[in-house]
mmCIF file of C-alpha atoms in Angstrom:
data_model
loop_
_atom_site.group_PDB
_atom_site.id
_atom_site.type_symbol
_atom_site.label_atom_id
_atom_site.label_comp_id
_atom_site.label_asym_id
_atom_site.label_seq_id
_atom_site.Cartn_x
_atom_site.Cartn_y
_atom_site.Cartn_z
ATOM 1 C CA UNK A 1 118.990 142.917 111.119
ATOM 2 C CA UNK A 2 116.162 141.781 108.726
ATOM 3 C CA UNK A 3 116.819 138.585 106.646
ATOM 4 C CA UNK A 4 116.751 138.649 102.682
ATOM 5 C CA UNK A 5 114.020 136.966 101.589
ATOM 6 C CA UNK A 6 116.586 134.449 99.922
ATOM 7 C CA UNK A 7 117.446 133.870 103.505
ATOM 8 C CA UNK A 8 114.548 132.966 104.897
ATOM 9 C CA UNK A 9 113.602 130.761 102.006
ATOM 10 C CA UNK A 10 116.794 128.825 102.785
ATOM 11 C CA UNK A 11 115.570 128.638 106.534
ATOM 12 C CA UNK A 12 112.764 126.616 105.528
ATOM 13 C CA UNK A 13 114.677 123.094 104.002
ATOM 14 C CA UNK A 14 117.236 121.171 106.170
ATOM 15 C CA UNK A 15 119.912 118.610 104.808
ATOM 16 C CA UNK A 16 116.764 115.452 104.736
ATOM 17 C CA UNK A 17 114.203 117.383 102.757
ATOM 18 C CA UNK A 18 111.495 119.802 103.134
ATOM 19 C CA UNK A 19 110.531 120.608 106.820
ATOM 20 C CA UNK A 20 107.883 123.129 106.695
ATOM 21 C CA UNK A 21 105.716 124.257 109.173
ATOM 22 C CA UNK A 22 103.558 120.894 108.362
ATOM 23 C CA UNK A 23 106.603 118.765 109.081
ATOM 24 C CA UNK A 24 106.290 116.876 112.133
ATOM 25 C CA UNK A 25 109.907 117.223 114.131
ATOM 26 C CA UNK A 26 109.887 113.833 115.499
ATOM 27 C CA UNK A 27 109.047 110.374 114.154
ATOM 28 C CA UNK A 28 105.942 109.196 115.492
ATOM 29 C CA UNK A 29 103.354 106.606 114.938
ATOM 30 C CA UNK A 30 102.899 104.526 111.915
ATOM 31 C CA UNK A 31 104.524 104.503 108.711
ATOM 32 C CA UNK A 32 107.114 103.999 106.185
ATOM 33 C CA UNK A 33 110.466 104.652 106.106
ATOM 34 C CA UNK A 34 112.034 104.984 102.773
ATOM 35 C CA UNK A 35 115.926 104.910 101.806
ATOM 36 C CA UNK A 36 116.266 107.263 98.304
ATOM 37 C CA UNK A 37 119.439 108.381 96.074
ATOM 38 C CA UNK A 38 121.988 110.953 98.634
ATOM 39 C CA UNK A 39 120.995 114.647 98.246
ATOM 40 C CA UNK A 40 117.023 114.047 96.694
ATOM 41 C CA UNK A 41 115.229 113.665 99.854
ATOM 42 C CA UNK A 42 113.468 116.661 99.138
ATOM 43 C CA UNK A 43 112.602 115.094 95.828
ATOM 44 C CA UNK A 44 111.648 111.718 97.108
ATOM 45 C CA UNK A 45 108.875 113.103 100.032
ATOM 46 C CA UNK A 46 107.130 114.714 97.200
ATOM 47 C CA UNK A 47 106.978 111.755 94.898
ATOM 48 C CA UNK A 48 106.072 109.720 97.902
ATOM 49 C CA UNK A 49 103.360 111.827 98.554
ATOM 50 C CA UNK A 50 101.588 111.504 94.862
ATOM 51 C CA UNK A 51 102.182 107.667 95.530
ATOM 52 C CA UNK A 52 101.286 107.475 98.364
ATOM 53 C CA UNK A 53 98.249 109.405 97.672
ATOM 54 C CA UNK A 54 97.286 107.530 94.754
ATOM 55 C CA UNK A 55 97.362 104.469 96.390
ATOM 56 C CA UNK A 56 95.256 105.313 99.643
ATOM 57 C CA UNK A 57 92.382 107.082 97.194
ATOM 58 C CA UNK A 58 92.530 103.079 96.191
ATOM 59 C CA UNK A 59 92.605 101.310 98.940
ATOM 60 C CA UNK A 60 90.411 103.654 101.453
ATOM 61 C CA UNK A 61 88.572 105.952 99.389
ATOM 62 C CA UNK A 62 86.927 108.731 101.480
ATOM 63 C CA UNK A 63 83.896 110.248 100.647
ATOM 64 C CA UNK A 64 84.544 113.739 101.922
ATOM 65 C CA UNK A 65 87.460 114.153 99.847
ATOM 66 C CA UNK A 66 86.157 112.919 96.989
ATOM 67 C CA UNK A 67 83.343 115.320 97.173
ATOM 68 C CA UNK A 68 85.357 118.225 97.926
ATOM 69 C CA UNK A 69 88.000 117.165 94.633
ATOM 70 C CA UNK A 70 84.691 116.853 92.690
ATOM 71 C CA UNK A 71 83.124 120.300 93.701
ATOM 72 C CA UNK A 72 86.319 122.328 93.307
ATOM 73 C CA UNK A 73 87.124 120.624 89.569
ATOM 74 C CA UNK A 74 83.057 121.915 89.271
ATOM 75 C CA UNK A 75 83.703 125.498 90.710
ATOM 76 C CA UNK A 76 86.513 126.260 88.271
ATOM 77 C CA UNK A 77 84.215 124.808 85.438
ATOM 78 C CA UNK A 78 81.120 127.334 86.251
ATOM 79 C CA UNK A 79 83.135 130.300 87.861
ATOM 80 C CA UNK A 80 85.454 130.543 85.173
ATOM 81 C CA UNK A 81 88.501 132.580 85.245
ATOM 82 C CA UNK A 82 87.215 136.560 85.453
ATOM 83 C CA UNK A 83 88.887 138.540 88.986
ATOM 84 C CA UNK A 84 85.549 138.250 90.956
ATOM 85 C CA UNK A 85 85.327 134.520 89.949
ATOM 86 C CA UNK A 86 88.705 134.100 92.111
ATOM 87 C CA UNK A 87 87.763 135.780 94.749
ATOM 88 C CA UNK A 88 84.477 133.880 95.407
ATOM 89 C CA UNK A 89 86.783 130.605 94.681
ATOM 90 C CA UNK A 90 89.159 131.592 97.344
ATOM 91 C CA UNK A 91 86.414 132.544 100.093
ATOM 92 C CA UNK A 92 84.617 129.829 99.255
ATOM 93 C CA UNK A 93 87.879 127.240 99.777
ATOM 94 C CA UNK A 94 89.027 129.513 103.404
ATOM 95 C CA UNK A 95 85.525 128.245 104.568
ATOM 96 C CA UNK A 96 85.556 125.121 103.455
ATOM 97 C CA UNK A 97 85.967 122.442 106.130
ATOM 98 C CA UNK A 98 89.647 121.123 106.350
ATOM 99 C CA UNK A 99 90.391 117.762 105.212
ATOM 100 C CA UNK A 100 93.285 115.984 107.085
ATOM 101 C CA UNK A 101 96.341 114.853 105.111
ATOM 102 C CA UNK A 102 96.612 111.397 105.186
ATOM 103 C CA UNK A 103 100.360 111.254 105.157
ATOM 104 C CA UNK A 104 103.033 113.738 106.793
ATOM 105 C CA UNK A 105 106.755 114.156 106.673
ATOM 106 C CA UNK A 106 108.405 113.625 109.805
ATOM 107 C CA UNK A 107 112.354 114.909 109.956
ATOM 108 C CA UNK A 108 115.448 111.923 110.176
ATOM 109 C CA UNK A 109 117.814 115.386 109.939
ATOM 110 C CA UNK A 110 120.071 112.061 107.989
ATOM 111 C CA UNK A 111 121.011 111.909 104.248
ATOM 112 C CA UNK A 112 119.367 109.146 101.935
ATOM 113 C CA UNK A 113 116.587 108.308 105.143
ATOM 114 C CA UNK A 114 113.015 109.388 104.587
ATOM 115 C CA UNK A 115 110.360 108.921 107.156
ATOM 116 C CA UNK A 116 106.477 109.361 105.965
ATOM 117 C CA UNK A 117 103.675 109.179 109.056
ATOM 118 C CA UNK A 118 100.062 107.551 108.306
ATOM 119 C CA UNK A 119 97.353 108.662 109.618
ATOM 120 C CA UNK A 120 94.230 106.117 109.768
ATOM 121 C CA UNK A 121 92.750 104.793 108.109
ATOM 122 C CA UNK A 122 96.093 103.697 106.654
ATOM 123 C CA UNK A 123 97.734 100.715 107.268
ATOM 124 C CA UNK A 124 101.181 101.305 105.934
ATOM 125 C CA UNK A 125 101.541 97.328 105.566
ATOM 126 C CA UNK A 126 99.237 96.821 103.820
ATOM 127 C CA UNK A 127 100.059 100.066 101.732
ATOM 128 C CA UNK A 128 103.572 98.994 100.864
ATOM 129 C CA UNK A 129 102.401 95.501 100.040
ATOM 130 C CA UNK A 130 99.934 96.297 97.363
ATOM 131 C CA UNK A 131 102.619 99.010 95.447
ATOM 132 C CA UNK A 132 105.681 96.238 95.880
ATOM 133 C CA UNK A 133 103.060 93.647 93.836
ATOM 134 C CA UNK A 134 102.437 96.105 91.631
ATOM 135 C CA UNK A 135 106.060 96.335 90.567
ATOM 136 C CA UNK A 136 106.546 93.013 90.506
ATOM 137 C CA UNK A 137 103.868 92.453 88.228
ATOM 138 C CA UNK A 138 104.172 95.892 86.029
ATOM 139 C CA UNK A 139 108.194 96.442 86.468
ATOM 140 C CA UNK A 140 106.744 100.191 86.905
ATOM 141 C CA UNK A 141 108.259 101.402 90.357
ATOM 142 C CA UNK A 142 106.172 105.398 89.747
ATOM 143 C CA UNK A 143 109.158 106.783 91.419
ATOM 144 C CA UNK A 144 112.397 108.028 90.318
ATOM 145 C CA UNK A 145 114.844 108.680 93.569
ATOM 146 C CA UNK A 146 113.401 106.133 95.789
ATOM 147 C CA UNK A 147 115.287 102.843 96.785
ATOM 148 C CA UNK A 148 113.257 101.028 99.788
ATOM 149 C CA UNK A 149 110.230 101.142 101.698
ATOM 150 C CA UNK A 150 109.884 99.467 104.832
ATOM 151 C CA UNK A 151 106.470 99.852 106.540
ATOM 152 C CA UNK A 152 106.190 99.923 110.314
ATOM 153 C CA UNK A 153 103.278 99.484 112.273
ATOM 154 C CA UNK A 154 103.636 101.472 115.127
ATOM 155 C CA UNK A 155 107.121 103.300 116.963
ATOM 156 C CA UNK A 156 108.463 103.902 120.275
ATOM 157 C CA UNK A 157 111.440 104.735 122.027
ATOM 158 C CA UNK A 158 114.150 102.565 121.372
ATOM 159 C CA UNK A 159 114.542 101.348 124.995
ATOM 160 C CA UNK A 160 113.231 97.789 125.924
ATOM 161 C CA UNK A 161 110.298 98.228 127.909
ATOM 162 C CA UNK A 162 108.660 100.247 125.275
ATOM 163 C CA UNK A 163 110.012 97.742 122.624
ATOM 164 C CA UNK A 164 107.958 95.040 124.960
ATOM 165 C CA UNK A 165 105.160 97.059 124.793
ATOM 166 C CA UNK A 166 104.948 97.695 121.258
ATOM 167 C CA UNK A 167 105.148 94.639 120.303
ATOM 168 C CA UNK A 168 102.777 93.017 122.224
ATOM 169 C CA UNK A 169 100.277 95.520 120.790
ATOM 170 C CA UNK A 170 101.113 95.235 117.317
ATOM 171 C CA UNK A 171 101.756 90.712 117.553
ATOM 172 C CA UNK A 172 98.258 89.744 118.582
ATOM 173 C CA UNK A 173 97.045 86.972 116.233
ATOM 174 C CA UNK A 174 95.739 84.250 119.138
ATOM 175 C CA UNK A 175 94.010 82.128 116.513
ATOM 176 C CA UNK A 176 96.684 81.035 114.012
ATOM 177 C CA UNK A 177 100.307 79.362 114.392
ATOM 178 C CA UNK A 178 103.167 80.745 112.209
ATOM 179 C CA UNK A 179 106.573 80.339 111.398
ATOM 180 C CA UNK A 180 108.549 83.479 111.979
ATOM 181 C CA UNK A 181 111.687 84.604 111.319
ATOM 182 C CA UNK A 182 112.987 88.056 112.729
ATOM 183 C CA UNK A 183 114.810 90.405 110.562
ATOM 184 C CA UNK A 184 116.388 93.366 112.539
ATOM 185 C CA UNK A 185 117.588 96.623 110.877
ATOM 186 C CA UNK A 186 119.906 99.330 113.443
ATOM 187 C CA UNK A 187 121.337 102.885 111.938
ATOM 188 C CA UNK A 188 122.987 105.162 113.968
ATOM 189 C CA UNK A 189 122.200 103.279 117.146
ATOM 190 C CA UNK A 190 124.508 102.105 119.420
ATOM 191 C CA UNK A 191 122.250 101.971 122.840
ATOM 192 C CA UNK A 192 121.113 98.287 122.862
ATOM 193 C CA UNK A 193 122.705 95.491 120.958
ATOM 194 C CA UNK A 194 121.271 93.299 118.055
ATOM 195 C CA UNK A 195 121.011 90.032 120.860
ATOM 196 C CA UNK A 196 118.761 92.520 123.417
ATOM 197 C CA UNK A 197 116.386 93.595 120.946
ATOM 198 C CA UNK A 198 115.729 90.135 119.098
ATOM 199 C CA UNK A 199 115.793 88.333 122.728
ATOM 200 C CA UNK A 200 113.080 91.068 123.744
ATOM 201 C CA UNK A 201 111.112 90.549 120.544
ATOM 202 C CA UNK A 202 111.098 86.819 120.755
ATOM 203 C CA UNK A 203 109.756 87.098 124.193
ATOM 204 C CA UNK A 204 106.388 88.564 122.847
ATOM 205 C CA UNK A 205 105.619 86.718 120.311
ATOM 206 C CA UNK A 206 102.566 84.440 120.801
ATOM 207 C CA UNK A 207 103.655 80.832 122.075
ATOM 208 C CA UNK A 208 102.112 79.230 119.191
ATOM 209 C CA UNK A 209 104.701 81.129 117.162
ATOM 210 C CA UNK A 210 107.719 79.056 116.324
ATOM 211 C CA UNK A 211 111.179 80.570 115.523
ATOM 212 C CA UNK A 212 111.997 79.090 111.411
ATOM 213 C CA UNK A 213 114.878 80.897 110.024
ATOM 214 C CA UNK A 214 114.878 78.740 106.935
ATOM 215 C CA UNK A 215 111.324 78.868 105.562
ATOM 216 C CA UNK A 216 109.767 81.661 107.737
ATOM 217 C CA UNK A 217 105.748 82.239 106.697
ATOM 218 C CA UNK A 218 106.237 85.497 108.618
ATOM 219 C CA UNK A 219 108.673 88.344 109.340
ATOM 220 C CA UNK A 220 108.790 90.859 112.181
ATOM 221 C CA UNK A 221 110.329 93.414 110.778
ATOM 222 C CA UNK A 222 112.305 95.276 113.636
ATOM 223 C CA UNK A 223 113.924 98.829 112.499
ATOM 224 C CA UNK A 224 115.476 101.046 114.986
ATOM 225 C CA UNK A 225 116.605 104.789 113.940
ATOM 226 C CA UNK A 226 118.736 106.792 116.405
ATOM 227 C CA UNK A 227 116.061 106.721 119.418
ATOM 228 C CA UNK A 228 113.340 105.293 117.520
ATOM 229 C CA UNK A 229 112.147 101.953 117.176
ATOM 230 C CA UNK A 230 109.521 100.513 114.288
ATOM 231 C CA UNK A 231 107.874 96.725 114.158
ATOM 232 C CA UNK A 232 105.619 95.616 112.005
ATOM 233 C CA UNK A 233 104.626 91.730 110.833
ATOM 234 C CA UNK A 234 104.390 90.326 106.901
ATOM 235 C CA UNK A 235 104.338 87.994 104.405
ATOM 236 C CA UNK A 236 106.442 87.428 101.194
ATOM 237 C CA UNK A 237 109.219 89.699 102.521
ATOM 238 C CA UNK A 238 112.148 87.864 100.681
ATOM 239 C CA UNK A 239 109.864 87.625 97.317
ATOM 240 C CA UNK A 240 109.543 90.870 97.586
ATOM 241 C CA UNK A 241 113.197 91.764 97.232
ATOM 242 C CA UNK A 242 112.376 93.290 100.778
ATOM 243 C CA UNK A 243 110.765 95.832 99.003
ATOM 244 C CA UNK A 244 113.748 97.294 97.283
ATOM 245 C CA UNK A 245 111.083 98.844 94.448
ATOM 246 C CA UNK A 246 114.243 99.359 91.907
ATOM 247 C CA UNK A 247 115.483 95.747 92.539
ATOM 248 C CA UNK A 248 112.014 94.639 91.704
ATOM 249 C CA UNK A 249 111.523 96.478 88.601
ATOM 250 C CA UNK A 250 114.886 95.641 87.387
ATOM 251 C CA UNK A 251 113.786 91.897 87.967
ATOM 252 C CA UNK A 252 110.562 92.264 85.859
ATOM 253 C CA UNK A 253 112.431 94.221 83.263
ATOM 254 C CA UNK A 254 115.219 92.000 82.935
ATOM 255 C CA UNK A 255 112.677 88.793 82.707
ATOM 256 C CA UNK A 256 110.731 90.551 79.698
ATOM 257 C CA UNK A 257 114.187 91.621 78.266
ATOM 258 C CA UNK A 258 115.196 87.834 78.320
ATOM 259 C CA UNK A 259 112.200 86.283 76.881
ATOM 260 C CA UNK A 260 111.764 88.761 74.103
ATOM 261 C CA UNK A 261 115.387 87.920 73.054
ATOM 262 C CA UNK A 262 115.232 84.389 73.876
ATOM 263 C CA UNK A 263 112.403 84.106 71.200
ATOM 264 C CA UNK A 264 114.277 86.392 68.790
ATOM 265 C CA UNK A 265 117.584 83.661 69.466
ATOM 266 C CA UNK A 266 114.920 80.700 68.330
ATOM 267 C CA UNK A 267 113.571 82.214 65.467
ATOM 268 C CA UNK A 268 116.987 82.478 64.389
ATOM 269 C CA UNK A 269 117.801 79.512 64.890
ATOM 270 C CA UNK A 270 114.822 78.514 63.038
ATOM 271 C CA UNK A 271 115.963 79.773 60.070
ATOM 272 C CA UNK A 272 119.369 78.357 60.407
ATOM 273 C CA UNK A 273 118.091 75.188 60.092
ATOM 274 C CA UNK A 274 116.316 75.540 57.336
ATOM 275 C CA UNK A 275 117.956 73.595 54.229
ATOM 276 C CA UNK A 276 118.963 76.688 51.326
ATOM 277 C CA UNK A 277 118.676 76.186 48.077
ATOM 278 C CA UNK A 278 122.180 76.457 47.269
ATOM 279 C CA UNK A 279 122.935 73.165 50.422
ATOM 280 C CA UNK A 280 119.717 71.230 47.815
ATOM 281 C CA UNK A 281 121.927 71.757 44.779
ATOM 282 C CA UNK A 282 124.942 70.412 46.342
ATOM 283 C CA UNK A 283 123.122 67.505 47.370
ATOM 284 C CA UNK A 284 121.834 66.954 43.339
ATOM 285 C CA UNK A 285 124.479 67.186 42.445
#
């Protein structure tokens, strides 16, 4: 029996968003996971995309692609919008050489949980660090459904020899001494407890690391998913609101609020205290 074609446009979304035939089905390599409002997933990969986007044109601008943006905007500029025009635009863009997206939605198949992969040149650290300062500063988060974004800078199976493994990859700084502090995320996992992982953690950490729970100059970020496990290593974690982007708006916002009022509450009082001349004939008199 053939399917409607309402069908098989339902076939092509699951419960966490849009998994197309670009979708990757697991979670794999570098990236960010983002928590977002129950029931917009699909909403907050594409909105995550034009950020993400944005940002990476920023921070690693790549030539190709900026040629190729350049020469289409030109083609639709000379061809102009006649049926043969079109057609030599779309032969022209099937031979075109194929540009790699940067970014690519991998499926959590979990409500409110979001996983985007980088590809390199992306660092998703330092990705996620440059658009949580510039909500801090602005109070402009550019999204709409999404809550957090927690960067990772690699994955593995969430079993403890690949947890080793990973992190000694990803904590190699021989030259510098830190203070650390570890701070350990687990959803829908119930394989290894909290005490294995951070015990395995600790254990490859460089031994000029030293364990400060109070005033930590680092973090390891640690988050495991189901099977998965992400770790990456930061600064300003805890200024960031740990890169809740709403919580740090809401902070700027609320700051600017204040001040604009509090100067609005002085010049009142200002006035106040300025003698009328009704108090000056009372005093004549």
């Amino acid at each position: 029996m053939s399917e409607t074609p309402q069908q098989s446009r339902k076939r092509k979304y699951r419960s966490d968003g849009p998994t197309p035939t670009w979708a990757k089905r697991t979670i794999d390599g570098p990236g960010v996971w983002a928590s977002c409002v129950k029931g917009k997933e699909k909403q907050t990969v594409g909105e995550l995309y034009d950020l993400f986007e944005s940002l990476a044109s920023e921070l690693w601008p790549t030539e190709g692609r900026d040629q190729t943006e350049g020469h289409r905007s030109s083609e639709d500029e000379d061809l102009g919008g006649d049926l043969e025009a079109q057609v030599a635009r779309e032969l022209a863009a099937i031979k075109r050489p194929r540009i790699e997206k940067r970014f690519a939605n991998c499926q959590t198949n979990t409500p409110c949980v979001v996983f985007i992969s980088c590809r390199p040149p992306v660092d998703p650290v330092k990705l996620i660090m440059t658009h949580a300062e510039n909500v801090r500063k602005t109070g402009v988060t550019r999204t709409k459904y999404t809550h957090r974004l927690i960067p990772v800078s690699g994955t593995c199976v969430a079993n403890l020899s690949e947890i080793h493994s990973l992190c000694r990859r990803t904590f190699s700084d021989p030259t510098q001494a830190h203070k650390y502090k570890i701070e350990l995320r687990t959803r829908n996992h119930n394989t290894l407890t909290r005490m294995d992982i951070i015990q395995e953690v600790a254990k490859c950490m460089p031994g000029h690391y030293m364990v400060d729970l109070d005033d930590p100059e680092v973090f390891i970020l640690v988050e495991v998913f189901k099977s998965v496990c992400g770790v990456s290593i930061l600064r300003d974690y805890y200024k960031l609101q740990k890169f809740n982007v709403m919580t740090l708006a809401n902070e700027k916002n609320v700051v600017d609020d204040f001040e604009r009022g509090a100067g609005r509450v002085q010049g009142k009082e200002a006035d106040d205290t300025k003698p009328t001349g009704v108090a000056l004939t009372s005093e004549s008199t």
